[in-house]
PDB file of C-alpha atoms in Angstrom:
ATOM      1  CA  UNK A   1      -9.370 -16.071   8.953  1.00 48.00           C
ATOM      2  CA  UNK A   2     -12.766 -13.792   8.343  1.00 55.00           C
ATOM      3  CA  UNK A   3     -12.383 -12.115   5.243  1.00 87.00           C
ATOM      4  CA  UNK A   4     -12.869  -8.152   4.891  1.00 94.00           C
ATOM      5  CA  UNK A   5     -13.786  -7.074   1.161  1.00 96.00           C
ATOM      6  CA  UNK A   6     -12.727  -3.973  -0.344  1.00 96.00           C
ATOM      7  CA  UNK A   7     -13.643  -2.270  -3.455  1.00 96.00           C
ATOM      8  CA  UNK A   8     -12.329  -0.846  -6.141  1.00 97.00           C
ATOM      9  CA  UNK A   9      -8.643  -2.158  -6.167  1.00 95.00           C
ATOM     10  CA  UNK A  10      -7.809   0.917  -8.055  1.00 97.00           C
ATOM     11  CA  UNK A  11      -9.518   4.109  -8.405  1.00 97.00           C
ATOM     12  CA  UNK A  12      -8.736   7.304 -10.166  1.00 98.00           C
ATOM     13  CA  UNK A  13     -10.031  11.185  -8.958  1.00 98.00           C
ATOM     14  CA  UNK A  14      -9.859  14.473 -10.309  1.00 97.00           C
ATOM     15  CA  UNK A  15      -8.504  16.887  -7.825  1.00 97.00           C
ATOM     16  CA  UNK A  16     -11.433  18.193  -5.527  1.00 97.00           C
ATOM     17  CA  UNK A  17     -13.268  15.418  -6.399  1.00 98.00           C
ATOM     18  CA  UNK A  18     -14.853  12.601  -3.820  1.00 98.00           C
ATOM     19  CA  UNK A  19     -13.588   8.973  -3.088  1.00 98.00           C
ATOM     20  CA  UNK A  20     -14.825   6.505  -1.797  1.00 98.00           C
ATOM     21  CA  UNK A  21     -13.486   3.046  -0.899  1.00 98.00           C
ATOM     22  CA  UNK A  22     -16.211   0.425   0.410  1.00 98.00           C
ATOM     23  CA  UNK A  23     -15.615  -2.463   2.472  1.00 98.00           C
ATOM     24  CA  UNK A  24     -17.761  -5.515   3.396  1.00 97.00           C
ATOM     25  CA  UNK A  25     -17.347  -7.784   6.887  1.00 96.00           C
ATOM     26  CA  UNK A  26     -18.332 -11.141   7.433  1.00 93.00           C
ATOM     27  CA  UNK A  27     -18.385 -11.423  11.305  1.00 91.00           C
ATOM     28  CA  UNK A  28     -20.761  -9.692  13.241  1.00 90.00           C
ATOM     29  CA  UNK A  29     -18.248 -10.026  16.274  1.00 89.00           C
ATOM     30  CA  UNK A  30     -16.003  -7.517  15.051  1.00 91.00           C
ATOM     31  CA  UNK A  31     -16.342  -4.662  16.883  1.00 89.00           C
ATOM     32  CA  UNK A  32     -13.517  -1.692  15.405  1.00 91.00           C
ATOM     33  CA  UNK A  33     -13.390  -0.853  11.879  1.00 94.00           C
ATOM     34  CA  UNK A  34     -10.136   1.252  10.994  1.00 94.00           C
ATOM     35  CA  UNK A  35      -8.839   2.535   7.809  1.00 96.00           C
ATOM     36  CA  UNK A  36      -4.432   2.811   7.239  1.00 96.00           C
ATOM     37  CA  UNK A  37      -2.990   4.542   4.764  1.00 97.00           C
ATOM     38  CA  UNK A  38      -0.188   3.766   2.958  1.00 97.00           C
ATOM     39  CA  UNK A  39       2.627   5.837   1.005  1.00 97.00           C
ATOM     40  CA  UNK A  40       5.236   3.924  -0.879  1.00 94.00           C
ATOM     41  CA  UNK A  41       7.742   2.373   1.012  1.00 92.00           C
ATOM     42  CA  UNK A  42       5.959   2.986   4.139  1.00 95.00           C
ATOM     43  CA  UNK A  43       4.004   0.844   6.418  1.00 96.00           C
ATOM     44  CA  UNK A  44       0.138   1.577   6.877  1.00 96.00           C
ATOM     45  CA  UNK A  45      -0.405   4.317   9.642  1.00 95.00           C
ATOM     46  CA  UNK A  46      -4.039   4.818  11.036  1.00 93.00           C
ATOM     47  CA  UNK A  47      -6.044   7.019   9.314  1.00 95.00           C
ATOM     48  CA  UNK A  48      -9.500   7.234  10.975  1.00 94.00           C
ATOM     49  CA  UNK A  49     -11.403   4.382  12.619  1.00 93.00           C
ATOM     50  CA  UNK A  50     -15.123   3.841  13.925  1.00 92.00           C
ATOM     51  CA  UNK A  51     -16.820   1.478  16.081  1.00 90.00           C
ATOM     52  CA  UNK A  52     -20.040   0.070  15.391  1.00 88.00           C
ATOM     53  CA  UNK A  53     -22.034   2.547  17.772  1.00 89.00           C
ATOM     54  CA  UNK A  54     -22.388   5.334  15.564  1.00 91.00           C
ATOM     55  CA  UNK A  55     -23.454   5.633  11.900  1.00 93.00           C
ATOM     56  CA  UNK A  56     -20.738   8.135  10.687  1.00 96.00           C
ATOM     57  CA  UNK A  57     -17.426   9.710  11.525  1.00 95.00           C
ATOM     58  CA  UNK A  58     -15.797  12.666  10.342  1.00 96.00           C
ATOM     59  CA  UNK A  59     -11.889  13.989  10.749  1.00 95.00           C
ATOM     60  CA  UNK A  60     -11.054  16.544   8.597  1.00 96.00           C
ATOM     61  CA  UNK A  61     -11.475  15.488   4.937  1.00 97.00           C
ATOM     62  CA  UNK A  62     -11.960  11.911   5.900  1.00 97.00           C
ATOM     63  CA  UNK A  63     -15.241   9.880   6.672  1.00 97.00           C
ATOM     64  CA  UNK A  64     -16.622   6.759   7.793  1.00 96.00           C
ATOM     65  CA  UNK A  65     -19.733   5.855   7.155  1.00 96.00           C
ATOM     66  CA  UNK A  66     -20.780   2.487   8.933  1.00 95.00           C
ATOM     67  CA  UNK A  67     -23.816   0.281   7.974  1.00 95.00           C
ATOM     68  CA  UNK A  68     -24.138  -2.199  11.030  1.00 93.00           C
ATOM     69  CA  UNK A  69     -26.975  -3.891   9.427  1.00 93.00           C
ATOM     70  CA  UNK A  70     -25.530  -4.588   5.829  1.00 95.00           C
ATOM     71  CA  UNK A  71     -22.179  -4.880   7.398  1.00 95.00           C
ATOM     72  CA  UNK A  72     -20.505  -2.516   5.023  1.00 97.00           C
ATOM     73  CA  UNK A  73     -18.373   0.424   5.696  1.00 97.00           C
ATOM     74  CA  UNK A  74     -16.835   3.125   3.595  1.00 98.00           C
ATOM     75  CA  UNK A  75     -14.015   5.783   3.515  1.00 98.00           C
ATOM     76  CA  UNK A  76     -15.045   8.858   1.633  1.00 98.00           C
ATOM     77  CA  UNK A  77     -12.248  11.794   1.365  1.00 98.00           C
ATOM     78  CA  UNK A  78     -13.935  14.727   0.055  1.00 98.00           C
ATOM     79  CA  UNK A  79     -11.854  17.520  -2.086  1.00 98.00           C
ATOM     80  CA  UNK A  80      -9.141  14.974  -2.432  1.00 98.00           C
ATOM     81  CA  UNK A  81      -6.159  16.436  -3.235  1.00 98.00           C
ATOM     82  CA  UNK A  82      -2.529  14.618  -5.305  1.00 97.00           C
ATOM     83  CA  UNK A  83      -0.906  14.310  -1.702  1.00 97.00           C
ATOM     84  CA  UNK A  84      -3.736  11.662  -0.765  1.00 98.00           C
ATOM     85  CA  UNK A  85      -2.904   9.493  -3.409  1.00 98.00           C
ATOM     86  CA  UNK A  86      -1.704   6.498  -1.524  1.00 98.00           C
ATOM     87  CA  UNK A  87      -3.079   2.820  -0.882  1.00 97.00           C
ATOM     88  CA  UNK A  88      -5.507   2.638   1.711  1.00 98.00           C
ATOM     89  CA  UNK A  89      -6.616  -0.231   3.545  1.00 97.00           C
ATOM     90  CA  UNK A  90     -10.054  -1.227   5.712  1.00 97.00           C
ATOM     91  CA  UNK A  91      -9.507  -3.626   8.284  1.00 94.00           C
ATOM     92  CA  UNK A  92     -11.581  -5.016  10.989  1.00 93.00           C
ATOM     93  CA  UNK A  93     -11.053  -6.308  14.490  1.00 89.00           C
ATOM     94  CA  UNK A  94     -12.707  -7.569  17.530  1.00 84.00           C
ATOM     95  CA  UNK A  95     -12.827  -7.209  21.517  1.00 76.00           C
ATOM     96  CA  UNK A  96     -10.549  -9.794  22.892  1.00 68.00           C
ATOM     97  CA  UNK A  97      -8.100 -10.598  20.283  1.00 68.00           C
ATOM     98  CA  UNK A  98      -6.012  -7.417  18.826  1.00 69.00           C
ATOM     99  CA  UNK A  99      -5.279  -8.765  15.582  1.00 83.00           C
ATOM    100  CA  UNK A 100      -6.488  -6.644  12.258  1.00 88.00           C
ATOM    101  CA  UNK A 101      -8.165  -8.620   9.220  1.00 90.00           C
ATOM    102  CA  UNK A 102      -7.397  -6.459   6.113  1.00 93.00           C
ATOM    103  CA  UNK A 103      -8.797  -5.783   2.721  1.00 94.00           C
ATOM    104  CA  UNK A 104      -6.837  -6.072  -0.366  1.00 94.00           C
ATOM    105  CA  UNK A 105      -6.144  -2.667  -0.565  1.00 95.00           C
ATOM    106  CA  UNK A 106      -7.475   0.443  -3.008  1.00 97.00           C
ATOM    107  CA  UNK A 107      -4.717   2.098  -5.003  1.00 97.00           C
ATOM    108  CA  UNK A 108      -5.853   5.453  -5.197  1.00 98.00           C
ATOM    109  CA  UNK A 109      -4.380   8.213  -7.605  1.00 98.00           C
ATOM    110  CA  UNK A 110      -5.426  11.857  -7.402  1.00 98.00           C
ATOM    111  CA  UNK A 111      -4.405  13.813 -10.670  1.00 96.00           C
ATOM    112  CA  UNK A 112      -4.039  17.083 -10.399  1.00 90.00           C
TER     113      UNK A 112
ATOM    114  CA  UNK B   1       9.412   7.252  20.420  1.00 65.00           C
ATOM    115  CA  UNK B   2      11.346   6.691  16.995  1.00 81.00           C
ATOM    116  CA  UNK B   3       8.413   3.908  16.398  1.00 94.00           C
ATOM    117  CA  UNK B   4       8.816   0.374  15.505  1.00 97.00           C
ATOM    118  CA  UNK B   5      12.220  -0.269  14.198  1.00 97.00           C
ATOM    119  CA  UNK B   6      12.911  -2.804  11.470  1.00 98.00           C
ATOM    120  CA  UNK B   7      16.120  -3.880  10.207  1.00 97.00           C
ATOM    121  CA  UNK B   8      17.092  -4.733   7.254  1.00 97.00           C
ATOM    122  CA  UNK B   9      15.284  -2.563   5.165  1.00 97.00           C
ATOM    123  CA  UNK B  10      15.983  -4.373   1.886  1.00 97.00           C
ATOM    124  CA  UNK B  11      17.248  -7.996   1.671  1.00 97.00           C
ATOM    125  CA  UNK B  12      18.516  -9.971  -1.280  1.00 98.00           C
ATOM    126  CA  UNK B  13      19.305 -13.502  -0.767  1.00 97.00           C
ATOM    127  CA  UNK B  14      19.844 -16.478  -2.986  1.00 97.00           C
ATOM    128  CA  UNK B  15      17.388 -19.675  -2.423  1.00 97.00           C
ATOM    129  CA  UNK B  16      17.856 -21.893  -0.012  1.00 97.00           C
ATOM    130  CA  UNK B  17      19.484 -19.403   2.565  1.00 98.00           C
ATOM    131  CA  UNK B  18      18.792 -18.358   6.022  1.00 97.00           C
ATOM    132  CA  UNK B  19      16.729 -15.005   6.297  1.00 98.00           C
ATOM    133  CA  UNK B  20      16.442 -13.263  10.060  1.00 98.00           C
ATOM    134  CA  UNK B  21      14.094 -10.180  10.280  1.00 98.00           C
ATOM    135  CA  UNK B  22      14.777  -7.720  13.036  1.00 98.00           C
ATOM    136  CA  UNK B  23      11.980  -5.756  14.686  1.00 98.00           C
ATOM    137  CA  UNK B  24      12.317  -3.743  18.062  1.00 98.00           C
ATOM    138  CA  UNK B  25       8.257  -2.454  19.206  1.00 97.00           C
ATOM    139  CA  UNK B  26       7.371   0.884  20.634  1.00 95.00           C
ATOM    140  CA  UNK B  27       8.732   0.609  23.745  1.00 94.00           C
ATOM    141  CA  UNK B  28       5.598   0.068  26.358  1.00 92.00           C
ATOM    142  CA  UNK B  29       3.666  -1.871  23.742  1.00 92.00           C
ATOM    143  CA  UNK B  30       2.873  -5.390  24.844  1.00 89.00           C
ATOM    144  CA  UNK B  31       1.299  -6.730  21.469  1.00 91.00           C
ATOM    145  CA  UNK B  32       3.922  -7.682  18.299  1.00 94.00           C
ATOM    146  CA  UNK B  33       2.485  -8.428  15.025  1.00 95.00           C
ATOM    147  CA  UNK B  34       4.232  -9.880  12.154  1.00 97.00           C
ATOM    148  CA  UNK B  35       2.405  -9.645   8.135  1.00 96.00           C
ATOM    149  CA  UNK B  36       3.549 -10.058   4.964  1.00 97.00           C
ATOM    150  CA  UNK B  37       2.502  -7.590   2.423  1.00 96.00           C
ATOM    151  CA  UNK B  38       2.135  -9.151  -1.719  1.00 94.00           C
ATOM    152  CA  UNK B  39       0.423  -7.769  -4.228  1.00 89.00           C
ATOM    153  CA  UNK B  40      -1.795 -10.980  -4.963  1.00 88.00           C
ATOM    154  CA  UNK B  41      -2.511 -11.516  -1.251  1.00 89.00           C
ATOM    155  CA  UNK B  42      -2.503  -8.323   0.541  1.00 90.00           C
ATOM    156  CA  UNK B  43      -1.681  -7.799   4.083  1.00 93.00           C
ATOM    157  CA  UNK B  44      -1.630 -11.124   5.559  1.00 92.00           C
ATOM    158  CA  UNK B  45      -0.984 -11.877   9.571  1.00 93.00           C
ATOM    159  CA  UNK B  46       2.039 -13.862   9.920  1.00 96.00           C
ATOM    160  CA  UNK B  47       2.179 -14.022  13.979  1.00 96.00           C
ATOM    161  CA  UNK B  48       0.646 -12.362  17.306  1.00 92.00           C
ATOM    162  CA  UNK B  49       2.942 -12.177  20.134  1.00 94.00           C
ATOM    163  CA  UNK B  50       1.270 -10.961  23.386  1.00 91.00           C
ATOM    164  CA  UNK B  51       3.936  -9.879  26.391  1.00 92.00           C
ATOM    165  CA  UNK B  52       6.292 -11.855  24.256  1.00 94.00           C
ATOM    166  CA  UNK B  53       4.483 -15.186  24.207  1.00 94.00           C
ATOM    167  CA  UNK B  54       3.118 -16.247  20.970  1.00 94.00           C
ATOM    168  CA  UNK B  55      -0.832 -16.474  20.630  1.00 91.00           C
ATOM    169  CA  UNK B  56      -1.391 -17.385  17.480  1.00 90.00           C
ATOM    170  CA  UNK B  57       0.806 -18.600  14.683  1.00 92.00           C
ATOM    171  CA  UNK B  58      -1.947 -19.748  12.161  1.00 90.00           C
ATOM    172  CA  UNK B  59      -0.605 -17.419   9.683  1.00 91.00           C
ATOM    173  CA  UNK B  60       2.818 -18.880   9.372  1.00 94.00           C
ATOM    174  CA  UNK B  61       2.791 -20.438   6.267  1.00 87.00           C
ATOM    175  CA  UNK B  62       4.784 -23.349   6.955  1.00 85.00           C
ATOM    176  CA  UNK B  63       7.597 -24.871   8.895  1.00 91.00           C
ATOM    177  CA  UNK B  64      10.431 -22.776   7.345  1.00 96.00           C
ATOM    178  CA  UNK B  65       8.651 -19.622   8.847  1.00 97.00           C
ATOM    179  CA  UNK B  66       9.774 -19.448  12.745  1.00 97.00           C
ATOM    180  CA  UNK B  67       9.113 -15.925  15.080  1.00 98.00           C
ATOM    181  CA  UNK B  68      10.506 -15.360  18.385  1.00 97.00           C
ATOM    182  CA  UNK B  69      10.578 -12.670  20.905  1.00 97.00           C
ATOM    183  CA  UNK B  70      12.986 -12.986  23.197  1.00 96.00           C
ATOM    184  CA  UNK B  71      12.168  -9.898  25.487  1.00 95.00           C
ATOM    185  CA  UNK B  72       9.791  -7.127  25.184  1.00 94.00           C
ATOM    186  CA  UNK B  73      11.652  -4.723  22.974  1.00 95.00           C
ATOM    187  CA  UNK B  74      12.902  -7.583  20.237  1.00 96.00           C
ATOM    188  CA  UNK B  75      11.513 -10.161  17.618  1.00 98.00           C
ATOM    189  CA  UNK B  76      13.048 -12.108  15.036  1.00 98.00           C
ATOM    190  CA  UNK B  77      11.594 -13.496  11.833  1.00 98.00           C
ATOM    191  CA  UNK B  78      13.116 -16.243   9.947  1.00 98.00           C
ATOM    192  CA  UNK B  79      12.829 -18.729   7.027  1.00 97.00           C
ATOM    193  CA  UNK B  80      15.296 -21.126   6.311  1.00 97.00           C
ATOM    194  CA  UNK B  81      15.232 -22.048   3.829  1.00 96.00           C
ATOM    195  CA  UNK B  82      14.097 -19.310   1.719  1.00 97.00           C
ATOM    196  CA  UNK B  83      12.380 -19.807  -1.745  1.00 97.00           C
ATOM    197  CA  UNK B  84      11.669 -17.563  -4.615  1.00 97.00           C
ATOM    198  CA  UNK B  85       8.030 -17.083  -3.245  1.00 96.00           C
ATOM    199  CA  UNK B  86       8.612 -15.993  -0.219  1.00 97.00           C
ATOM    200  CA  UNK B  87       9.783 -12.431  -1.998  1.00 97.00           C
ATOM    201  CA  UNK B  88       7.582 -10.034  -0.141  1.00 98.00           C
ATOM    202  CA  UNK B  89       7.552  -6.680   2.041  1.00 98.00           C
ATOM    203  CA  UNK B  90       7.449  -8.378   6.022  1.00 98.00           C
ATOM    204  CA  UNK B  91       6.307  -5.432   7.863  1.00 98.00           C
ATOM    205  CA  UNK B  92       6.199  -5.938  11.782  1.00 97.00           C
ATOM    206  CA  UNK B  93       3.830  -3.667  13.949  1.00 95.00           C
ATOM    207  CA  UNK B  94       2.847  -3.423  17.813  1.00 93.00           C
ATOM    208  CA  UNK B  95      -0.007  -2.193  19.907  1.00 90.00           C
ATOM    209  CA  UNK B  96      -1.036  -1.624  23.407  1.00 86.00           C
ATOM    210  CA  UNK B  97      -3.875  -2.576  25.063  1.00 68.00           C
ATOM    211  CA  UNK B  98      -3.674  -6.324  24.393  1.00 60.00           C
ATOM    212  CA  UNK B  99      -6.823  -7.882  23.997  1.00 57.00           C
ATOM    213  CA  UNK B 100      -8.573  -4.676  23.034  1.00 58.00           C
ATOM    214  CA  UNK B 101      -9.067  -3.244  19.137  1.00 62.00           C
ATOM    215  CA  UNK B 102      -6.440  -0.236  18.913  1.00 72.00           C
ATOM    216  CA  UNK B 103      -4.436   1.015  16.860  1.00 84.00           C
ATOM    217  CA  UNK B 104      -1.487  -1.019  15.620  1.00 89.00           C
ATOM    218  CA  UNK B 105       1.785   0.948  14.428  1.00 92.00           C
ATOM    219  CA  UNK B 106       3.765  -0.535  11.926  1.00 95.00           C
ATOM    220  CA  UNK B 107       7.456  -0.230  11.090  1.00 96.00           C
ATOM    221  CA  UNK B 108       8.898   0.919   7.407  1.00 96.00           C
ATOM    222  CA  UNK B 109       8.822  -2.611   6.398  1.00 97.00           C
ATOM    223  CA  UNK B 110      11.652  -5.285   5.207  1.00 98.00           C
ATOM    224  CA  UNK B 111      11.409  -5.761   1.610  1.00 98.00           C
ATOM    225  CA  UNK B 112      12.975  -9.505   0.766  1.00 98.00           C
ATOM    226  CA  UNK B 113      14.203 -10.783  -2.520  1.00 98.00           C
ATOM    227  CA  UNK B 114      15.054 -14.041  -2.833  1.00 98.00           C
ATOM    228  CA  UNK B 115      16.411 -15.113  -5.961  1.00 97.00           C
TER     229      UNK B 115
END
Protein backbone atom coordinates (compact mmCIF):
# COMPACT_ATOMS: atom_id res chain seq x y z
CA UNK A 1 0.00 0.00 0.00
CA UNK A 2 1.64 3.69 -0.88
CA UNK A 3 2.40 5.29 2.19
CA UNK A 4 1.14 9.00 3.04
CA UNK A 5 3.42 10.77 5.79
CA UNK A 6 2.16 13.10 8.23
CA UNK A 7 3.80 15.35 10.62
CA UNK A 8 3.79 16.23 13.81
CA UNK A 9 1.88 13.30 15.57
CA UNK A 10 1.00 15.76 18.19
CA UNK A 11 0.93 19.40 18.21
CA UNK A 12 -0.04 21.97 20.72
CA UNK A 13 -1.60 25.84 19.84
CA UNK A 14 -2.43 28.76 21.71
CA UNK A 15 -5.87 29.93 20.93
CA UNK A 16 -5.77 32.25 17.74
CA UNK A 17 -2.77 30.82 16.87
CA UNK A 18 -1.89 28.88 13.33
CA UNK A 19 -1.53 25.04 12.67
CA UNK A 20 -0.31 23.36 10.44
CA UNK A 21 -0.18 19.62 9.72
CA UNK A 22 2.12 18.53 6.63
CA UNK A 23 1.83 15.52 4.68
CA UNK A 24 4.15 13.82 2.13
CA UNK A 25 2.89 11.28 -0.95
CA UNK A 26 4.77 8.79 -2.62
CA UNK A 27 2.72 8.17 -5.86
CA UNK A 28 2.45 10.62 -8.37
CA UNK A 29 -0.86 8.79 -9.53
CA UNK A 30 -2.82 10.01 -6.80
CA UNK A 31 -4.93 12.46 -7.88
CA UNK A 32 -7.36 13.82 -4.53
CA UNK A 33 -5.80 14.85 -1.42
CA UNK A 34 -8.47 15.19 1.51
CA UNK A 35 -8.11 16.01 5.07
CA UNK A 36 -10.93 14.17 7.99
CA UNK A 37 -11.28 15.22 11.14
CA UNK A 38 -11.81 13.38 13.98
CA UNK A 39 -13.55 14.01 17.53
CA UNK A 40 -13.39 11.28 20.08
CA UNK A 41 -15.48 8.52 19.59
CA UNK A 42 -16.33 9.59 16.20
CA UNK A 43 -15.33 8.44 12.84
CA UNK A 44 -13.29 10.91 10.52
CA UNK A 45 -15.74 13.26 8.54
CA UNK A 46 -14.28 15.32 5.53
CA UNK A 47 -12.91 18.38 6.30
CA UNK A 48 -11.60 20.08 3.11
CA UNK A 49 -9.95 18.35 0.15
CA UNK A 50 -7.91 19.55 -3.05
CA UNK A 51 -6.92 18.10 -6.22
CA UNK A 52 -3.69 18.52 -7.70
CA UNK A 53 -4.81 21.39 -10.21
CA UNK A 54 -4.56 24.21 -8.03
CA UNK A 55 -1.87 25.37 -5.57
CA UNK A 56 -4.16 26.35 -2.59
CA UNK A 57 -7.61 26.02 -1.14
CA UNK A 58 -9.39 27.91 1.32
CA UNK A 59 -12.89 27.12 3.39
CA UNK A 60 -13.38 29.16 6.12
CA UNK A 61 -10.52 28.83 8.65
CA UNK A 62 -9.12 25.86 6.86
CA UNK A 63 -6.40 25.61 4.03
CA UNK A 64 -4.69 23.46 1.72
CA UNK A 65 -1.79 24.25 0.36
CA UNK A 66 -0.57 21.65 -2.35
CA UNK A 67 3.05 21.31 -3.68
CA UNK A 68 2.64 19.00 -6.86
CA UNK A 69 6.26 19.07 -7.45
CA UNK A 70 7.65 18.14 -3.88
CA UNK A 71 4.59 16.10 -3.39
CA UNK A 72 3.74 17.58 -0.06
CA UNK A 73 0.57 19.03 1.16
CA UNK A 74 -0.50 20.84 4.26
CA UNK A 75 -3.58 21.79 6.41
CA UNK A 76 -3.19 25.15 8.02
CA UNK A 77 -6.28 26.37 10.37
CA UNK A 78 -5.70 29.87 11.12
CA UNK A 79 -7.15 31.51 14.57
CA UNK A 80 -7.66 28.02 15.80
CA UNK A 81 -9.90 27.92 18.38
CA UNK A 82 -10.37 24.80 21.67
CA UNK A 83 -13.41 23.36 19.56
CA UNK A 84 -10.81 22.34 16.71
CA UNK A 85 -8.89 20.33 18.86
CA UNK A 86 -9.44 16.95 17.36
CA UNK A 87 -7.20 14.36 15.33
CA UNK A 88 -6.95 15.11 11.86
CA UNK A 89 -5.94 12.97 9.17
CA UNK A 90 -4.38 13.55 5.33
CA UNK A 91 -5.15 10.94 3.05
CA UNK A 92 -4.65 10.45 -0.57
CA UNK A 93 -6.43 8.71 -3.40
CA UNK A 94 -6.47 8.10 -7.03
CA UNK A 95 -8.84 8.06 -10.26
CA UNK A 96 -10.02 4.56 -10.67
CA UNK A 97 -9.83 2.95 -7.39
CA UNK A 98 -11.86 4.85 -4.41
CA UNK A 99 -9.90 3.66 -1.65
CA UNK A 100 -8.12 6.44 0.83
CA UNK A 101 -4.34 5.85 1.98
CA UNK A 102 -4.06 7.68 5.37
CA UNK A 103 -1.47 9.30 7.51
CA UNK A 104 -0.91 8.42 11.02
CA UNK A 105 -2.81 11.06 12.27
CA UNK A 106 -1.90 14.66 14.17
CA UNK A 107 -3.39 14.96 17.64
CA UNK A 108 -4.02 18.45 17.87
CA UNK A 109 -4.90 20.38 21.20
CA UNK A 110 -5.94 24.03 21.22
CA UNK A 111 -5.65 25.57 24.84
CA UNK A 112 -7.54 28.20 25.50
CA UNK B 1 -29.95 9.91 5.73
CA UNK B 2 -29.06 8.85 9.45
CA UNK B 3 -25.45 7.92 7.76
CA UNK B 4 -23.62 4.75 7.98
CA UNK B 5 -24.91 2.67 10.76
CA UNK B 6 -22.67 0.42 12.83
CA UNK B 7 -23.65 -1.94 15.38
CA UNK B 8 -22.24 -2.84 18.13
CA UNK B 9 -20.79 0.14 19.30
CA UNK B 10 -18.57 -1.43 21.97
CA UNK B 11 -17.68 -5.17 22.08
CA UNK B 12 -15.96 -7.19 24.76
CA UNK B 13 -15.20 -10.69 24.05
CA UNK B 14 -12.95 -13.30 25.53
CA UNK B 15 -10.15 -14.94 23.07
CA UNK B 16 -10.85 -17.34 20.91
CA UNK B 17 -14.56 -16.24 20.21
CA UNK B 18 -16.54 -15.36 17.24
CA UNK B 19 -16.80 -11.48 16.59
CA UNK B 20 -19.55 -10.22 13.73
CA UNK B 21 -19.46 -6.43 12.92
CA UNK B 22 -22.62 -4.91 11.56
CA UNK B 23 -22.54 -2.02 9.10
CA UNK B 24 -25.62 -0.79 6.95
CA UNK B 25 -24.08 2.18 4.08
CA UNK B 26 -25.80 5.36 3.13
CA UNK B 27 -28.39 4.13 1.28
CA UNK B 28 -27.50 4.91 -2.66
CA UNK B 29 -23.80 4.44 -1.99
CA UNK B 30 -22.30 1.66 -4.04
CA UNK B 31 -18.69 1.61 -2.43
CA UNK B 32 -18.23 -0.16 1.38
CA UNK B 33 -15.04 0.24 3.10
CA UNK B 34 -13.93 -1.57 6.08
CA UNK B 35 -10.49 -0.06 8.41
CA UNK B 36 -9.26 -0.64 11.52
CA UNK B 37 -8.21 2.27 13.53
CA UNK B 38 -4.88 1.53 16.37
CA UNK B 39 -2.89 3.82 17.76
CA UNK B 40 0.49 2.19 16.49
CA UNK B 41 -0.90 1.69 12.97
CA UNK B 42 -3.38 4.27 12.18
CA UNK B 43 -6.20 3.95 9.86
CA UNK B 44 -5.58 0.89 8.00
CA UNK B 45 -7.98 -0.50 4.93
CA UNK B 46 -9.35 -3.73 5.88
CA UNK B 47 -11.70 -4.36 2.63
CA UNK B 48 -13.31 -2.52 -0.57
CA UNK B 49 -16.58 -3.77 -1.58
CA UNK B 50 -17.85 -2.24 -4.88
CA UNK B 51 -21.89 -2.91 -5.65
CA UNK B 52 -21.38 -5.55 -3.04
CA UNK B 53 -18.61 -7.56 -4.67
CA UNK B 54 -15.34 -7.48 -3.01
CA UNK B 55 -12.35 -5.72 -4.93
CA UNK B 56 -9.75 -5.91 -2.86
CA UNK B 57 -9.10 -7.74 0.36
CA UNK B 58 -5.25 -7.13 0.67
CA UNK B 59 -5.80 -5.51 3.90
CA UNK B 60 -7.30 -8.40 5.71
CA UNK B 61 -4.80 -9.42 7.90
CA UNK B 62 -5.24 -12.98 7.82
CA UNK B 63 -7.59 -15.87 7.46
CA UNK B 64 -9.59 -15.27 10.70
CA UNK B 65 -10.66 -11.83 9.16
CA UNK B 66 -13.74 -12.63 6.64
CA UNK B 67 -16.21 -9.49 5.11
CA UNK B 68 -19.32 -10.03 3.30
CA UNK B 69 -22.02 -7.99 1.85
CA UNK B 70 -24.84 -9.67 1.23
CA UNK B 71 -26.99 -6.84 -0.44
CA UNK B 72 -26.44 -3.25 -0.91
CA UNK B 73 -27.53 -1.83 2.40
CA UNK B 74 -25.53 -4.64 4.71
CA UNK B 75 -21.91 -5.92 5.55
CA UNK B 76 -20.60 -8.09 8.08
CA UNK B 77 -17.15 -8.25 9.61
CA UNK B 78 -15.87 -11.18 11.40
CA UNK B 79 -12.87 -12.89 13.10
CA UNK B 80 -13.07 -16.10 14.53
CA UNK B 81 -11.18 -16.61 16.32
CA UNK B 82 -10.44 -13.46 17.99
CA UNK B 83 -7.05 -12.69 19.76
CA UNK B 84 -5.94 -10.10 22.17
CA UNK B 85 -4.45 -8.06 19.18
CA UNK B 86 -7.07 -7.71 17.26
CA UNK B 87 -8.47 -5.00 20.08
CA UNK B 88 -9.11 -2.05 17.87
CA UNK B 89 -11.85 0.65 16.78
CA UNK B 90 -13.30 -1.19 13.13
CA UNK B 91 -14.90 1.73 11.62
CA UNK B 92 -16.84 0.93 8.27
CA UNK B 93 -17.49 3.83 5.69
CA UNK B 94 -19.14 4.11 2.07
CA UNK B 95 -18.95 6.35 -0.93
CA UNK B 96 -20.51 6.98 -4.22
CA UNK B 97 -19.09 7.36 -7.31
CA UNK B 98 -17.15 4.08 -7.43
CA UNK B 99 -14.06 4.30 -9.15
CA UNK B 100 -13.76 8.03 -8.65
CA UNK B 101 -11.84 9.92 -5.46
CA UNK B 102 -14.87 11.28 -3.22
CA UNK B 103 -15.62 11.60 -0.20
CA UNK B 104 -16.01 8.53 1.99
CA UNK B 105 -18.45 8.78 5.14
CA UNK B 106 -17.70 6.79 7.95
CA UNK B 107 -19.89 5.35 10.70
CA UNK B 108 -19.28 6.03 14.72
CA UNK B 109 -17.06 3.11 14.77
CA UNK B 110 -17.10 -0.46 16.72
CA UNK B 111 -14.66 -0.38 19.42
CA UNK B 112 -13.55 -4.30 20.18
CA UNK B 113 -11.93 -5.67 23.25
CA UNK B 114 -10.86 -8.87 23.30
CA UNK B 115 -9.51 -10.14 26.36
Amino acid sequence: QQQVKQSPQSLIVQKGGISIINCAYENTAFDYFPWYQQFPGKGPALLIAIRPDVSEKKEGRFTISFNKSAKQFSLHIMDSQPGDSATYFCAASMSGYSTLTFGKGTMLLVSP
Amino acid sequence: DAGVIQSPRHEVTEMGQEVTLRCKPISGHNSLFWYRQTMMRGLELLIYFNNNVPIDDSGMPEDRFSAKMPNASFSTLKIQPSEPRDSAVYFCASSSHPGAATEAFFGQGTRLTVV
